mmCIF file of C-alpha atoms in Angstrom:
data_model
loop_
_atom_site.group_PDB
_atom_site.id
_atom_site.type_symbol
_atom_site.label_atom_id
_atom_site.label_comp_id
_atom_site.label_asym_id
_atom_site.label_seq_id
_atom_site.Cartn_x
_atom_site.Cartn_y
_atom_site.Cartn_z
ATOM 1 C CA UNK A 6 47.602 186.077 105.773
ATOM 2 C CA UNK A 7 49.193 189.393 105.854
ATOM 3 C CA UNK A 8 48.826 190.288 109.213
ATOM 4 C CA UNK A 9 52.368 189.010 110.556
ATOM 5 C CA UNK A 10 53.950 190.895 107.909
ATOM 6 C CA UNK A 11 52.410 194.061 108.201
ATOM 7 C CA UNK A 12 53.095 193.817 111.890
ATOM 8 C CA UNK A 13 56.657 193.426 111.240
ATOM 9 C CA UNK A 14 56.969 196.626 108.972
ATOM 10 C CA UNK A 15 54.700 198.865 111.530
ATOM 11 C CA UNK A 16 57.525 197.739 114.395
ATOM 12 C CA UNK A 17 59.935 199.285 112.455
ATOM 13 C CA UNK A 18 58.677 202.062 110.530
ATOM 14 C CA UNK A 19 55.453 204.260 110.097
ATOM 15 C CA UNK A 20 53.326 202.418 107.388
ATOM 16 C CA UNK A 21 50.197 204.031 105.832
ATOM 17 C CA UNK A 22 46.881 201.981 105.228
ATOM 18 C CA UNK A 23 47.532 203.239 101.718
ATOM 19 C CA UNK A 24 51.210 202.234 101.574
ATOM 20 C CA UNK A 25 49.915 198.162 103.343
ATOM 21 C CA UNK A 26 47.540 197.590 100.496
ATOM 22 C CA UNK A 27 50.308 198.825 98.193
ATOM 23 C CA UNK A 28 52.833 196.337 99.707
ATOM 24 C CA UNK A 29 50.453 192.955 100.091
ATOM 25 C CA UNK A 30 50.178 193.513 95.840
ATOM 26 C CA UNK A 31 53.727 192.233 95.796
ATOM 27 C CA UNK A 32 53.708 188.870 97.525
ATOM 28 C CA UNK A 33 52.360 185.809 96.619
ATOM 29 C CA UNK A 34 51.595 183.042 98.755
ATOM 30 C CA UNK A 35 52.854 179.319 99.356
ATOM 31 C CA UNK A 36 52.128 176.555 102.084
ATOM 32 C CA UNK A 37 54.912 173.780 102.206
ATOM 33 C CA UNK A 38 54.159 170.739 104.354
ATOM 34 C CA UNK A 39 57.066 169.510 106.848
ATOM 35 C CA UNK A 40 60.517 168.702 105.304
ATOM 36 C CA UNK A 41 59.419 170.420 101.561
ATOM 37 C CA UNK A 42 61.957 171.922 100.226
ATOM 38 C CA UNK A 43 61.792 175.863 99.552
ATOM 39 C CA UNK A 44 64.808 175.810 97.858
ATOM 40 C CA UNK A 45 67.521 173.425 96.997
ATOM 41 C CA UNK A 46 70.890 173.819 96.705
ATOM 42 C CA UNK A 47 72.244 174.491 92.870
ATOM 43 C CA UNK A 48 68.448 176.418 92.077
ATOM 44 C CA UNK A 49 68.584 179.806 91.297
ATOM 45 C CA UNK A 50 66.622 181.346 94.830
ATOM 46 C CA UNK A 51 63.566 183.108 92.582
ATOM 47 C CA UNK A 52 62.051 185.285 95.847
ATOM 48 C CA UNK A 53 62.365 186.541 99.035
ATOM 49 C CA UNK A 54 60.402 184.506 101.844
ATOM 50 C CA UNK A 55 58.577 185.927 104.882
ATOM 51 C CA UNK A 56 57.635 182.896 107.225
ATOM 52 C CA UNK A 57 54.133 184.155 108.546
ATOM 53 C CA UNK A 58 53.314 181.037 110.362
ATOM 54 C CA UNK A 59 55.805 177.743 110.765
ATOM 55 C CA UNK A 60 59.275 176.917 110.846
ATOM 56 C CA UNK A 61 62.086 176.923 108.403
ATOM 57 C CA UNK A 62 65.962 176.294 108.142
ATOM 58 C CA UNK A 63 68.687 177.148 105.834
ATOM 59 C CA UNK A 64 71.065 174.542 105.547
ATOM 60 C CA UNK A 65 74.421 172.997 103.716
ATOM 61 C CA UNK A 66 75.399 169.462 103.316
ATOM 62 C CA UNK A 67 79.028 168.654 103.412
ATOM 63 C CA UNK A 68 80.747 166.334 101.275
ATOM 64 C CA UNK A 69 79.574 163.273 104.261
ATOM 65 C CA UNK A 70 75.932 164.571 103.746
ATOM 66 C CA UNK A 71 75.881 165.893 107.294
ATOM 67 C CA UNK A 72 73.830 169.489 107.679
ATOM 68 C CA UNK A 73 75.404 172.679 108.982
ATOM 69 C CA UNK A 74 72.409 174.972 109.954
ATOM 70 C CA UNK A 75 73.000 178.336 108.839
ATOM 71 C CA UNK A 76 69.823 179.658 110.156
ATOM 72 C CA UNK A 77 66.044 178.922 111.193
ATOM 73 C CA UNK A 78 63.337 181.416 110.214
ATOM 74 C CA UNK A 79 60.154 181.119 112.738
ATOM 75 C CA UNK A 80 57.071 183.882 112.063
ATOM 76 C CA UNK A 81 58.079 187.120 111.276
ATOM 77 C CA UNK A 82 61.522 186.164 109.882
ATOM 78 C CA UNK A 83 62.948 186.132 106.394
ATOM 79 C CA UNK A 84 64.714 183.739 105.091
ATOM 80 C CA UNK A 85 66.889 183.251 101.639
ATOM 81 C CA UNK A 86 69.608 182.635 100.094
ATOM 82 C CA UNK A 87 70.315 186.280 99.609
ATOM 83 C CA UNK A 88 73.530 185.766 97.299
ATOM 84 C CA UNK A 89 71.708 183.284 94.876
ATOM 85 C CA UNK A 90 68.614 185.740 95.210
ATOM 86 C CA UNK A 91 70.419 189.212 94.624
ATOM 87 C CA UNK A 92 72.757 187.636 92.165
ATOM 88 C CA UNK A 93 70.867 185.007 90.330
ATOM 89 C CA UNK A 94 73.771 182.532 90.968
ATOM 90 C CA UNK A 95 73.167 179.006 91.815
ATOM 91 C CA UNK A 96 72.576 178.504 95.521
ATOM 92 C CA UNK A 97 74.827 177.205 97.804
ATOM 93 C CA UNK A 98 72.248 176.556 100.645
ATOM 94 C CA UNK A 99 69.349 174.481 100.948
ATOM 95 C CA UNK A 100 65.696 175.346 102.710
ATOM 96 C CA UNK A 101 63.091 173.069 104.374
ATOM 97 C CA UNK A 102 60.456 172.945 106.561
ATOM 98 C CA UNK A 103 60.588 171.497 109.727
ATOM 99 C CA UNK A 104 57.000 172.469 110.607
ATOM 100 C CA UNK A 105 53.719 173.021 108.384
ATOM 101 C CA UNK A 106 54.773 176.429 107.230
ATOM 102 C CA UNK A 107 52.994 179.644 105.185
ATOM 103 C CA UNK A 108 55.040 182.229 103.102
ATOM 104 C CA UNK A 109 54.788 185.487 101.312
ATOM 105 C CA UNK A 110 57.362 185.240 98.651
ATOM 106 C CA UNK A 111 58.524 188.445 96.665
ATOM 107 C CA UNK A 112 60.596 188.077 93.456
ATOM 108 C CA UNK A 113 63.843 190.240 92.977
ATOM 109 C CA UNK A 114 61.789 192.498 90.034
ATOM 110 C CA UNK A 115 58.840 193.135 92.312
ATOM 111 C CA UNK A 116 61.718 193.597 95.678
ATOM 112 C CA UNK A 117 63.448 196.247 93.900
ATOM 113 C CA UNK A 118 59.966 198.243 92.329
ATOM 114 C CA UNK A 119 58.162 198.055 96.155
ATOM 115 C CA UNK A 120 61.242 200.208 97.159
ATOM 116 C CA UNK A 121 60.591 202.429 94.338
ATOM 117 C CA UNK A 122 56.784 202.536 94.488
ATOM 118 C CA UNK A 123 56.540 202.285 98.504
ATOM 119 C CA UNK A 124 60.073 204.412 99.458
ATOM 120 C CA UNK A 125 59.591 203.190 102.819
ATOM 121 C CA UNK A 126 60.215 200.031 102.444
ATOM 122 C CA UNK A 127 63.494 200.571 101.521
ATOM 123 C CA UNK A 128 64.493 201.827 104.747
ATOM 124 C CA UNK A 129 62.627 198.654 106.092
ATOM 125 C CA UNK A 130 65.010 196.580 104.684
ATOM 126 C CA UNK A 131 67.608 198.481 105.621
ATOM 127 C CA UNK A 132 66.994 198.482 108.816
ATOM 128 C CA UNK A 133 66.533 194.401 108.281
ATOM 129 C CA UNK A 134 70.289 194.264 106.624
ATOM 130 C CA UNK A 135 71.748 196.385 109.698
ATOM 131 C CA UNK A 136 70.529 193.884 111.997
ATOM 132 C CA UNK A 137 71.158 191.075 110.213
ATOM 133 C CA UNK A 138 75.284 192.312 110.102
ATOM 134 C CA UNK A 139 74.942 192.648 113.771
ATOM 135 C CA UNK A 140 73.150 189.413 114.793
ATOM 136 C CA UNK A 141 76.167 187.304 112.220
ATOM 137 C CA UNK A 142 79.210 189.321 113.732
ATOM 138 C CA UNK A 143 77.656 187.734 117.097
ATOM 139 C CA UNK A 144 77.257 184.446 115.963
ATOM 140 C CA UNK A 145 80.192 184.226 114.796
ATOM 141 C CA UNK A 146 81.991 185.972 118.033
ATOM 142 C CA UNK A 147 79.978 183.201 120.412
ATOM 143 C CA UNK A 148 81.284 180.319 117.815
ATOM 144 C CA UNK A 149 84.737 181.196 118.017
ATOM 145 C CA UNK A 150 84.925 182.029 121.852
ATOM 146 C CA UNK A 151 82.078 180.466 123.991
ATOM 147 C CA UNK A 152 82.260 176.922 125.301
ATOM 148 C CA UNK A 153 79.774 174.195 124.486
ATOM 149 C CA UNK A 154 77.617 174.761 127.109
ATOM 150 C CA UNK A 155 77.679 178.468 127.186
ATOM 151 C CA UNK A 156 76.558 178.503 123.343
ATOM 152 C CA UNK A 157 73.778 176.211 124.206
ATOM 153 C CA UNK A 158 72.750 178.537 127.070
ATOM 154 C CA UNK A 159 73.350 181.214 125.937
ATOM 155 C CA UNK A 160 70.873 180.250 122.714
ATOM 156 C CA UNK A 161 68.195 178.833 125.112
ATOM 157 C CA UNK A 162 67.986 182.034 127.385
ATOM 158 C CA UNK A 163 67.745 184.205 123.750
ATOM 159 C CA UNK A 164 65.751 182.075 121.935
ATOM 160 C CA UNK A 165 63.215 180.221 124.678
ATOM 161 C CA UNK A 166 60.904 179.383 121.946
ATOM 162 C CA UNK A 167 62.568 177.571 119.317
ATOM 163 C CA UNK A 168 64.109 175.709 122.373
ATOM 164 C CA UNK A 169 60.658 174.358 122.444
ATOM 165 C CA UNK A 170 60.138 173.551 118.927
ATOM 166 C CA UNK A 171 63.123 172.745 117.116
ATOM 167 C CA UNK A 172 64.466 168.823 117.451
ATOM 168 C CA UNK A 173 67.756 168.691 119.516
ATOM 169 C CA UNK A 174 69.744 167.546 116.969
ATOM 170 C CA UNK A 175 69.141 170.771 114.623
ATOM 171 C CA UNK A 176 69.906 172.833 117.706
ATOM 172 C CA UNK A 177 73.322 170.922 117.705
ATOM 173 C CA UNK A 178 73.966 171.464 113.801
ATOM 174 C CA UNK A 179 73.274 175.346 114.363
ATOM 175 C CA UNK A 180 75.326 175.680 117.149
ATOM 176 C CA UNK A 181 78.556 173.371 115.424
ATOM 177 C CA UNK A 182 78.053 170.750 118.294
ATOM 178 C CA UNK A 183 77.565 166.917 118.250
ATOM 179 C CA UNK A 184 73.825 166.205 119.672
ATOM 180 C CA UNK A 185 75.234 164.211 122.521
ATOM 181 C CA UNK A 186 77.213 167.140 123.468
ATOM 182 C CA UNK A 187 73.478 169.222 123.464
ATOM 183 C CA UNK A 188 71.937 166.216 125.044
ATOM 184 C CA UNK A 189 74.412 166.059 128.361
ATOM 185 C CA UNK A 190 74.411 170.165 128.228
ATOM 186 C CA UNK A 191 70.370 170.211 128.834
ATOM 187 C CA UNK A 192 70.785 167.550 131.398
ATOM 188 C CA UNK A 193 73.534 168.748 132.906
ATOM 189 C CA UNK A 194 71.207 172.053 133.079
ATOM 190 C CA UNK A 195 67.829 169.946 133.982
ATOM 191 C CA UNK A 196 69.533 168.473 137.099
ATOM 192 C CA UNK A 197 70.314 171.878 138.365
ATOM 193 C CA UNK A 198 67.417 173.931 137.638
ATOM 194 C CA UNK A 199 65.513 174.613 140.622
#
């Protein structure tokens, strides 16, 4: 259960056996079936989530009801709302399943004593937060300047995987295109590829 997470932490920093059994006390652990909700929007978000097997997104609805997919969190990838979570505020974002999925869920009380009590793990997340800046300042550079098609491609030849396992339609929602706009993209694509 713990061995996607531990993995993650050992790719990024030097983690004693000591330290591991240290960090797997703070977690608990929850299985949501496809399209459960792990948080909806106007709940206070109560832990962090680490997705060690499945598939999650983090949505809004606008005022039509239509979803605009702020993120999708596959294994070994947090997910939150991180405002509602650090702040205790009401959430703004919603956060499903769109496969069978497993967590480890830490609350804010036990995320701020495992930096205290395990030291390393606050340059874990750290390191998490840098990239995390990064990765949004280039989402948000491809949205405003790429074309339709170069978003798309430019997601597929990043992110070959969820390609494979996330319906066509979300794809569209992340990337702020209509799905028939996806749809002639990949055959546009399809017809060409060798």
């Amino acid at each position: 259960m713990f061995d996607v997470l531990l993995s993650h932490i050992q790719n990024k920093v030097d983690i004693t056996d000591h330290q591991k059994k240290q960090v797997q006390s703070f977690f608990s652990f929850k299985k949501l079936r496809k399209k459960q909700y792990l948080l909806e929007e106007g709940e206070i978000c109560k832990s962090l989530s680490f997705v060690s097997k499945g598939l999650l997104k983090s949505y809004f609805p606008d005022e039509k009801g239509n979803e605009h997919i702020n993120m999708f969190a596959f294994e070994g990838w947090w997910i939150s709302d991180f405002n509602s979570f650090v702040n205790q505020e009401k959430s703004v974002l919603n956060i499903d399943a769109i496969e069978e999925t497993d967590i480890l869920m830490i609350t804010l009380e036990d995320y701020n004593r495992i930096m205290l009590d395990v030291p390393v793990m606050d340059r874990y997340f750290r390191m998490l937060y840098q990239n995390s800046l990064v990765t949004k300042d280039y989402r948000l550079i491809v949205s405003n300047s790429y074309t339709a098609e170069e978003k798309y491609l430019q997601f597929a030849q990043k992110n070959p995987e969820m390609i494979k396992r996330i319906p066509h339609n979300l794809i569209a929602s992340y990337l702020g295109l209509a799905p028939e706009t996806v749809s002639r993209i990949r055959k546009k694509n399809l017809l060409n590829s060798p």
